[in-house]
Coordinates of C-alpha atoms in Angstrom, one line a residue:
X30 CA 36.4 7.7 -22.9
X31 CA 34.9 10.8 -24.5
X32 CA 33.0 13.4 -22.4
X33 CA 30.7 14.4 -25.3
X34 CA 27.1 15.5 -24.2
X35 CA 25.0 13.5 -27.2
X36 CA 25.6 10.6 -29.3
X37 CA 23.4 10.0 -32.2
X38 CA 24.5 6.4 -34.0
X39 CA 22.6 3.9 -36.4
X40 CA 21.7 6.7 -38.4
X41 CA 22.4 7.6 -42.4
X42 CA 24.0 10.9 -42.9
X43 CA 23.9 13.3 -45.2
X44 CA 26.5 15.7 -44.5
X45 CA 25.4 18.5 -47.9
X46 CA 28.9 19.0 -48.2
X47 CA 29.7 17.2 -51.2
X48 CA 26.5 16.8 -52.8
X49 CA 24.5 14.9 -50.7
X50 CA 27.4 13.9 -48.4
X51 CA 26.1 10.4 -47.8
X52 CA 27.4 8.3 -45.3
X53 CA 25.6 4.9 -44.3
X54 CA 26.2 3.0 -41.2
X55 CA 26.9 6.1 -38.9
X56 CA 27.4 8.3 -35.8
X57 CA 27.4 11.8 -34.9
X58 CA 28.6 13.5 -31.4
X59 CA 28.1 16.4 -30.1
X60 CA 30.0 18.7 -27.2
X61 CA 29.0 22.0 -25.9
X62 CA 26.4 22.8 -28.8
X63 CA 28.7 21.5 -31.6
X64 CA 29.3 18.7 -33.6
X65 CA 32.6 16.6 -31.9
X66 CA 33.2 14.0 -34.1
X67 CA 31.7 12.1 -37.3
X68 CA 32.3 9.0 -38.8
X69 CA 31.2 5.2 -39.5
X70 CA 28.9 3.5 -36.4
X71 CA 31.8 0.7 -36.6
X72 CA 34.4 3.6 -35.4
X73 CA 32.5 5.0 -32.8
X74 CA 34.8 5.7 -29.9
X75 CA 33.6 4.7 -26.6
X76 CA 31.5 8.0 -24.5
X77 CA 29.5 8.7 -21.5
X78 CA 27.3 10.7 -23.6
X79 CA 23.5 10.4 -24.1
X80 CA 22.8 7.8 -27.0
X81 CA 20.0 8.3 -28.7
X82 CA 19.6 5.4 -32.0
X83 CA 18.8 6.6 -35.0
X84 CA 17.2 3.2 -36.0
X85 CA 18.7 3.6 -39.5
X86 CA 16.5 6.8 -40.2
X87 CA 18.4 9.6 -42.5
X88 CA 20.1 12.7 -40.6
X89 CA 20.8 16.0 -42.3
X90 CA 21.6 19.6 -41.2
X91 CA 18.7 21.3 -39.7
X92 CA 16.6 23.2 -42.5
X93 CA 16.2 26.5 -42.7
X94 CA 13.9 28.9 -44.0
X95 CA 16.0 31.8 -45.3
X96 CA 13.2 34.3 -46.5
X97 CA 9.7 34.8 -44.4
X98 CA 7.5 37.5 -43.2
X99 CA 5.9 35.1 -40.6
X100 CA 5.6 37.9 -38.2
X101 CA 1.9 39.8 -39.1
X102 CA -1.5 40.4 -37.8
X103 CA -4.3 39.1 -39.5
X104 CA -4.9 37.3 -42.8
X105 CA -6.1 38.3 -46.4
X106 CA -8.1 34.8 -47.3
X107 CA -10.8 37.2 -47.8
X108 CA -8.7 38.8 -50.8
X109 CA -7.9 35.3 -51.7
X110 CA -11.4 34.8 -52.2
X111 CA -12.3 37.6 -54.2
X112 CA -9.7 37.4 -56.5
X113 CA -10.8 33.6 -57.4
X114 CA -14.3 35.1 -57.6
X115 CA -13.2 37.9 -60.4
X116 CA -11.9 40.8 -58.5
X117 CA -8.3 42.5 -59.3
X118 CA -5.5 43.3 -57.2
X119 CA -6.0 46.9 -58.1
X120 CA -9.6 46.6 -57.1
X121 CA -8.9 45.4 -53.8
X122 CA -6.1 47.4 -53.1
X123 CA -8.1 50.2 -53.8
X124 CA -10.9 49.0 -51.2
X125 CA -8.6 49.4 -48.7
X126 CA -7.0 45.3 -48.9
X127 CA -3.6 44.4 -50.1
X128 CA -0.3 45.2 -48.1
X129 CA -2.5 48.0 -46.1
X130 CA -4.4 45.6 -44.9
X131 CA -1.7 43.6 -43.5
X132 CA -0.1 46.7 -41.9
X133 CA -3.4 48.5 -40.4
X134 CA -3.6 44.9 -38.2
X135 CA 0.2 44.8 -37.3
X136 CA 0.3 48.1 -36.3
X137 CA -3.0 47.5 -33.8
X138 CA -2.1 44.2 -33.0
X139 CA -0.2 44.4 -29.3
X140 CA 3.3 42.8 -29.0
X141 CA 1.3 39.9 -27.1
X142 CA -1.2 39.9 -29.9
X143 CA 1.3 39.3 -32.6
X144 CA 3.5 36.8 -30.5
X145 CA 0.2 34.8 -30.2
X146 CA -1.2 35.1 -34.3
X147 CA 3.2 34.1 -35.2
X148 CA 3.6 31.2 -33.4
X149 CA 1.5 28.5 -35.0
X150 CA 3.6 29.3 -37.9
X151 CA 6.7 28.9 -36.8
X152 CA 5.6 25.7 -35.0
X153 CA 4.7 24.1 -38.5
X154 CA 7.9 25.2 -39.5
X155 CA 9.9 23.4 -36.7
X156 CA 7.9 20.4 -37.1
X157 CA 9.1 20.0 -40.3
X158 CA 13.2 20.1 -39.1
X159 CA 13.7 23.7 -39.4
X160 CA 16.3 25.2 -37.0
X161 CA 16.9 28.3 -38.1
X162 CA 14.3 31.2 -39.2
X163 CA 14.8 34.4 -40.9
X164 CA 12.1 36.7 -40.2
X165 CA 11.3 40.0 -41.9
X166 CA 9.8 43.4 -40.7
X167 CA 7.7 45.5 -43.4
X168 CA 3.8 45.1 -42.1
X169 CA 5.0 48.1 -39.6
X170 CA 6.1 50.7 -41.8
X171 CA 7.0 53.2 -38.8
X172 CA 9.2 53.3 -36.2
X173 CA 7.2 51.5 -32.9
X174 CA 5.6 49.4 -35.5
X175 CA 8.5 47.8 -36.9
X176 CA 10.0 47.6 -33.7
X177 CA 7.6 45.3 -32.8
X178 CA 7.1 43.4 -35.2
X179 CA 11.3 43.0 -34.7
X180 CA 10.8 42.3 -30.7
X181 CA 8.5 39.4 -31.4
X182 CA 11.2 38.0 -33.6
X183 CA 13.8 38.0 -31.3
X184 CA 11.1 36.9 -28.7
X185 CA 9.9 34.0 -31.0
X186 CA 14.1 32.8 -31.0
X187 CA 13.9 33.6 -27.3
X188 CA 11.2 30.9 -26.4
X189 CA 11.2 28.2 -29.4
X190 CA 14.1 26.1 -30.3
X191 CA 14.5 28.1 -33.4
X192 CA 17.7 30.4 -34.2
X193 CA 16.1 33.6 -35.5
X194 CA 17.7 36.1 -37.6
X195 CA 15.5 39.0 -38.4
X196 CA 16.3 41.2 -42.0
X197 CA 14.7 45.7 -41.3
X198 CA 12.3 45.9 -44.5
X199 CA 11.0 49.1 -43.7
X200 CA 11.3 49.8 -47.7
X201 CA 8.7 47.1 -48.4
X202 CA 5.8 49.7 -49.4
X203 CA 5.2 53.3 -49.1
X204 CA 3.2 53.8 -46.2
X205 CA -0.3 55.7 -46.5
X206 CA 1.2 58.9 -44.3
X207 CA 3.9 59.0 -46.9
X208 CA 1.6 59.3 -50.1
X209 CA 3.6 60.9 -52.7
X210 CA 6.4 61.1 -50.9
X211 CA 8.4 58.3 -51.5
X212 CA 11.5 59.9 -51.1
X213 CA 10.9 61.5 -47.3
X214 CA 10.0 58.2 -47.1
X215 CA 13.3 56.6 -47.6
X216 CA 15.7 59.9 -46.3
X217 CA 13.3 58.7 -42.7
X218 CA 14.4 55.2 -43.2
X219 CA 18.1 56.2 -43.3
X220 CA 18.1 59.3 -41.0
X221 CA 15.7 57.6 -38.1
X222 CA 14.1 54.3 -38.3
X223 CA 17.0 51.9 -39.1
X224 CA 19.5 54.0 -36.9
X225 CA 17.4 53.7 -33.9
X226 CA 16.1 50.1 -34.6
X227 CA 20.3 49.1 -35.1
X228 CA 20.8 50.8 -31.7
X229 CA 18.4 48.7 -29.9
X230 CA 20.0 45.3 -31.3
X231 CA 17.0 44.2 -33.2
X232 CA 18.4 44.1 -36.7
X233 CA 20.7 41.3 -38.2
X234 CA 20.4 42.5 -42.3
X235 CA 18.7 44.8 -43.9
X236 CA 15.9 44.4 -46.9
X237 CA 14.1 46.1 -49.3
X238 CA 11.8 45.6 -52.1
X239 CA 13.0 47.2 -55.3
X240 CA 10.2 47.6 -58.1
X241 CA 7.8 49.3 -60.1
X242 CA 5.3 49.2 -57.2
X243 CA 8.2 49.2 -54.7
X244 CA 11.0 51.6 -54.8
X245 CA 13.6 52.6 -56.9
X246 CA 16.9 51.3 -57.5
X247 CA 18.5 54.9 -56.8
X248 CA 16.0 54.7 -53.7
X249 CA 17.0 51.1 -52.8
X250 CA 20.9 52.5 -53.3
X251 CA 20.2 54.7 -50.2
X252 CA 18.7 52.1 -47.7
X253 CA 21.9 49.7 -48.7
X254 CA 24.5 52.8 -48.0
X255 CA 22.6 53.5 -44.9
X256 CA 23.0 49.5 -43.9
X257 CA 26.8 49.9 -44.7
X258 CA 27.2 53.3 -43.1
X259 CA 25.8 50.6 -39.7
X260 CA 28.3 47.5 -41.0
X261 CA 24.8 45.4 -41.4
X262 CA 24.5 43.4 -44.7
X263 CA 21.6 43.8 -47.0
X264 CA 19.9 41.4 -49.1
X265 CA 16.7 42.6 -51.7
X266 CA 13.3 41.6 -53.2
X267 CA 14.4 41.6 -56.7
X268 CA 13.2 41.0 -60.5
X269 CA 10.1 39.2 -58.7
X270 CA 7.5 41.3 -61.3
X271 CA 10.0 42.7 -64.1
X272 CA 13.4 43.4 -64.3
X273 CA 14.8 46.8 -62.0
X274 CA 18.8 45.9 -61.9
X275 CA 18.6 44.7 -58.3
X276 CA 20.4 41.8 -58.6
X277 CA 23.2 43.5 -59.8
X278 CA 22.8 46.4 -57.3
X279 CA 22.8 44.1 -53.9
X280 CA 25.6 42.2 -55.4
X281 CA 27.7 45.6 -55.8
X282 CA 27.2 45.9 -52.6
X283 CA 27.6 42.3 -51.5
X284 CA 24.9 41.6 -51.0
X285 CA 24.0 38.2 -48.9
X286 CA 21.1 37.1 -51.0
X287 CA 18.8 38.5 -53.9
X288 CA 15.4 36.9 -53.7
X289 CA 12.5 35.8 -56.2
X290 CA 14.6 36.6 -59.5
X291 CA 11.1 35.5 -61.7
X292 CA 12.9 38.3 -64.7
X293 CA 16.8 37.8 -63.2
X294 CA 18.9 38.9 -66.5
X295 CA 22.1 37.6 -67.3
X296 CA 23.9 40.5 -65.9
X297 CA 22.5 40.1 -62.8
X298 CA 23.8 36.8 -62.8
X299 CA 26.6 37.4 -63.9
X300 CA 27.2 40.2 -60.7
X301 CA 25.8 37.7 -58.7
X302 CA 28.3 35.1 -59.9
X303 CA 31.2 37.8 -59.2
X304 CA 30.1 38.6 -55.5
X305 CA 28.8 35.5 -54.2
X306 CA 25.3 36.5 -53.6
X307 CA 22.7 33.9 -53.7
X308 CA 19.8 33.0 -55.5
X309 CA 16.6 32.6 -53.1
X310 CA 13.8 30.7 -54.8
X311 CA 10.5 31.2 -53.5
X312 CA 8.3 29.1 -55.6
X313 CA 5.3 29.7 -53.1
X314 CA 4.7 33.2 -54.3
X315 CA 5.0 31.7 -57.7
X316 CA 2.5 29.1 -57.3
X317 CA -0.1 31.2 -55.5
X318 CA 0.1 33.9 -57.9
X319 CA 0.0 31.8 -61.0
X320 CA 2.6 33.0 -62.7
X321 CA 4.2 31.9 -65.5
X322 CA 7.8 33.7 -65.7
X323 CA 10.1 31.3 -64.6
X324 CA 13.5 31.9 -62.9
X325 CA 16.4 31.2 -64.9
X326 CA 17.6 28.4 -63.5
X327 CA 20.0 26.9 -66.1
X328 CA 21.8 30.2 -66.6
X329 CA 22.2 30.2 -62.8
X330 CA 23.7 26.6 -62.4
X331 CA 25.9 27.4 -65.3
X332 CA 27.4 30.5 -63.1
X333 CA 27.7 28.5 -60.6
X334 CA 25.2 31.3 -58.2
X335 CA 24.3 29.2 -54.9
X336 CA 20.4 28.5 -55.5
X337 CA 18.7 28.6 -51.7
X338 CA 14.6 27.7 -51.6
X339 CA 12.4 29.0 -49.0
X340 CA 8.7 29.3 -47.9
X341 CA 8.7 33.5 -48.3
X342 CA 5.7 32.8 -45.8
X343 CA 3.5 35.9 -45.9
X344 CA -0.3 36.4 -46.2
X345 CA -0.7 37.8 -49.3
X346 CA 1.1 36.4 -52.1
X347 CA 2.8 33.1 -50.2
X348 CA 0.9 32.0 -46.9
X349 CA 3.4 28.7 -46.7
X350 CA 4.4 27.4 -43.9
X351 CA 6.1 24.1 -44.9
X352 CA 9.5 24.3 -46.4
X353 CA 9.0 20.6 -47.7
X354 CA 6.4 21.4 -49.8
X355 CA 8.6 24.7 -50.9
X356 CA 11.4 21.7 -51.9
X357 CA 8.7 19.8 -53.4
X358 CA 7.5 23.2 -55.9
X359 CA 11.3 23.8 -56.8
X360 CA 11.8 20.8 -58.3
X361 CA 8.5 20.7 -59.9
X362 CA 7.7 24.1 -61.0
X363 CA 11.3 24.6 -62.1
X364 CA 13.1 21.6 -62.4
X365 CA 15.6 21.7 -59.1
X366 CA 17.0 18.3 -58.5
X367 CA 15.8 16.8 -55.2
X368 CA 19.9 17.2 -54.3
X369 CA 19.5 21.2 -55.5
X370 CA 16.8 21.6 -53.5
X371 CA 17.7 19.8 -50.2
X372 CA 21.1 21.6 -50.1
X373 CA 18.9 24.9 -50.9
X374 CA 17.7 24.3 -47.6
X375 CA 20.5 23.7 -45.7
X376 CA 24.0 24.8 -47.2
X377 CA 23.2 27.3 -49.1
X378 CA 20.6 28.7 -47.2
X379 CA 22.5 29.0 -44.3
X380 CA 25.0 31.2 -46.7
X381 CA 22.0 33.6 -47.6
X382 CA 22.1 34.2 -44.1
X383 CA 25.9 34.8 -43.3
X384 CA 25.8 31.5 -41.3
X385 CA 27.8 29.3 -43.7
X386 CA 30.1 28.9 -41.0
X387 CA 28.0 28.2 -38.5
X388 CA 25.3 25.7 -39.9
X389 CA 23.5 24.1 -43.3
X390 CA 25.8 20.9 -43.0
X391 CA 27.2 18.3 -40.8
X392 CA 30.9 19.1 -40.1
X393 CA 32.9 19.0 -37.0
X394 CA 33.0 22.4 -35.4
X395 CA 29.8 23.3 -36.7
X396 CA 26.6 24.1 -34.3
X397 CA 24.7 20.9 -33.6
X398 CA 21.6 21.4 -35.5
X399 CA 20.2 18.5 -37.0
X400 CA 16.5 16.7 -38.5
X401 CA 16.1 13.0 -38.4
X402 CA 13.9 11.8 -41.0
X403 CA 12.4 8.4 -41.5
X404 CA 12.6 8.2 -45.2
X405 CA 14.7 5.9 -47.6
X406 CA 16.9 8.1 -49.4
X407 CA 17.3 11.8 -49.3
X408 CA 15.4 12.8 -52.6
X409 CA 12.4 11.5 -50.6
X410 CA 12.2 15.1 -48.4
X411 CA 11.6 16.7 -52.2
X412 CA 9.5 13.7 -53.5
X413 CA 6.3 13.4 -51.2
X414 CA 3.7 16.5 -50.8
X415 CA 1.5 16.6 -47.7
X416 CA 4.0 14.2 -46.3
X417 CA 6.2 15.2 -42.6
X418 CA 8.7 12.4 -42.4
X419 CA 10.7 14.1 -39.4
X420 CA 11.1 12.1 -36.5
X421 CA 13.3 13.8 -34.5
X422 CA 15.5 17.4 -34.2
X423 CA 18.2 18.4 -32.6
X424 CA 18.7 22.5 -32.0
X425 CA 22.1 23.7 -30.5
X426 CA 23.1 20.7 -29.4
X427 CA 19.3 19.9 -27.5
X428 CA 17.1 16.7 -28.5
X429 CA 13.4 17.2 -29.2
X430 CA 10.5 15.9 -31.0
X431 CA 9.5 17.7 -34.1
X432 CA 6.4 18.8 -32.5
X433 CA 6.8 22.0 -30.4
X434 CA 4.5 23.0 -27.4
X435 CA 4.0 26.5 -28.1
X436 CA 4.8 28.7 -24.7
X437 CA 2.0 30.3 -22.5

């Protein structure tokens, strides 16, 4: 008799370690927040465990969304609005909207304040089978401010069955006390702000958006030897508008992920290849911005560069919060596979996190985080837009409904 804690049986797995992984007919235990033991429903060893039955629904790795900004104050639908109705991004932008905007009402907005405006996003999130959230900094741009907006992270994995990891993008713009002085800028990054912030515990990677109307590769060089300097990894916003050579830089410095890659060159994906940096998609940005530069997606399968999707949910260029429908614009705006795009929301997003060992499939030994889904096959999670097929989640090891109650 096995004293495992939760059995889940009469389900369909897929495991995403082969492909899909698909096993029909099966069971899945868990002990102490990991999984125990998987096989056929037929081999089931006896337990005193909780059972739960699957009632033949489909049971993959808890999804996760490996690229957001979800933390922020405010919303730009007005800028939205005005760019439908004529206006450019360089007329708004100098009218005071754009990123500013975003980072005048994080930086007023109260820890409280900004706990309360995050969490209806992260709750769409979980009700769609996420487990595990990446969230960003960079709507702070000083110290306190991107402190906070780090706190309520950490807070947000404190109080939701979510496991957060938060990525420092204090290089995401040049803030308005910095005008013309983009380099101060960065030396303050390195010298103050991501020392302190490292000190206090609230940073798991470090970011940084490297472009024309970003920073600098030489600039982007010194936040990444600054990151190494602390032993955190870095990751990059790169070839998202045109084509810097920041896929090749974070992958020199092994980078975890490089993400958007809309003008990605062969070299980059060929340093990409060499390191073992993956590919983030984020097809939201791509759809909401009309664009019409495409990632290079055959070149990247033919390197064999892990491709991970995610909902880069922010509220300028990509307010997303369903990594379904993320799935759903990979395959097609760009011609992902429903398998591609399923495993770039498990397996290989969990490896643009550094938590390939830890979760984005079904294996013994990994943590217990799983989505039930009453669907027919697995391709359906890519296949059907506006539609939330999860029935059930489980979070280190802890059954819930998909639908959160968000906290007080």
């Amino acid at each position: 008799m096995h004293d495992w804690d939760l059995v889940l049986h009469n389900v369909h797995l897929a495991t995403m370690e082969d492909g899909y992984g698909e096993v029909p007919d099966a069971a899945i235990a868990v002990k102490d927040c990991r999984i125990a033991w998987i096989g056929s429903g037929a081999a089931l060893p006896a337990s005193s465990a909780v059972t739960i039955d699957g009632k033949g629904c489909w049971l993959t790795p808890g999804l996760i969304d490996c690229h957001t900004h979800i933390v922020h104050a405010g919303n730009r639908s007005d800028e939205f609005e005005a760019r439908l109705n004529g206006a450019s991004y360089e007329a708004i932008s100098r009218a005071g909207g754009g990123i500013m905007s975003t980072v005048r009402a994080t930086r007023a907005a109260s820890d409280a304040e900004l706990l309360r405006q995050s969490l209806p996003r992260v709750q769409a999130l979980l009700a769609e089978g996420v487990t595990t959230l990446e969230i960003k900094s960079g709507y702070g741009l000083d110290q306190p401010s991107e402190a906070k907006m780090l706190r309520v992270a950490r807070t947000i994995g404190a109080r939701l069955p979510v496991t957060v990891r938060t990525s420092f993008l204090g290089a995401h713009a040049l803030p308005p006390e910095y005008a013309g002085r983009a380099d101060d800028y960065i030396d303050a990054i390195c010298r103050q702000m991501l020392p302190a912030l490292a000190v206090d515990g609230l940073v798991d990677a470090v970011d940084a958006f490297c472009e024309r109307i970003g920073f600098t590769p030489a600039q982007t060089q010194q936040v990444f030897e600054a990151a190494q300097a602390l032993g955190l990894p870095v990751k990059l916003h790169a070839e998202q508008l045109s084509d810097q050579g920041g896929a090749a830089l974070v992958a020199r410095f092994g980078g975890l992920s490089a993400d958007h890659l809309e003008f990605l060159s062969q070299e980059g994906i060929e340093h990409m290849a060499r390191h073992g940096t993956v590919a983030v998609l984020l097809p939201g940005a791509y759809f909401f911005l009309r664009e019409t530069q495409a990632p290079p997606i055959a070149a990247l399968r033919a390197a064999g560069v892990p491709i991970a999707v995610s909902t880069d949910c922010n509220p300028g260029t990509s307010p997303l919060t369903s990594l379904l429908l993320a799935m759903n614009m990979a395959c097609t705006l760009w011609r992902l596979t429903p398998q591609e795009a399923l495993a770039g929301a498990t397996i290989h997003a969990a490896r643009a996190l550094g938590l390939q060992h830890e979760t984005g499939s079904l294996a013994v030994g990994k943590r217990a985080d799983f989505a039930l889904w009453r669907i027919a096959r697995p391709a359906d999670l890519s296949y059907a837009m506006g539609l939330n097929p999860c029935v059930g989640v489980v979070h280190g090891g802890a059954w819930r409904t998909p639908v959160v109650s968000l906290p007080d």
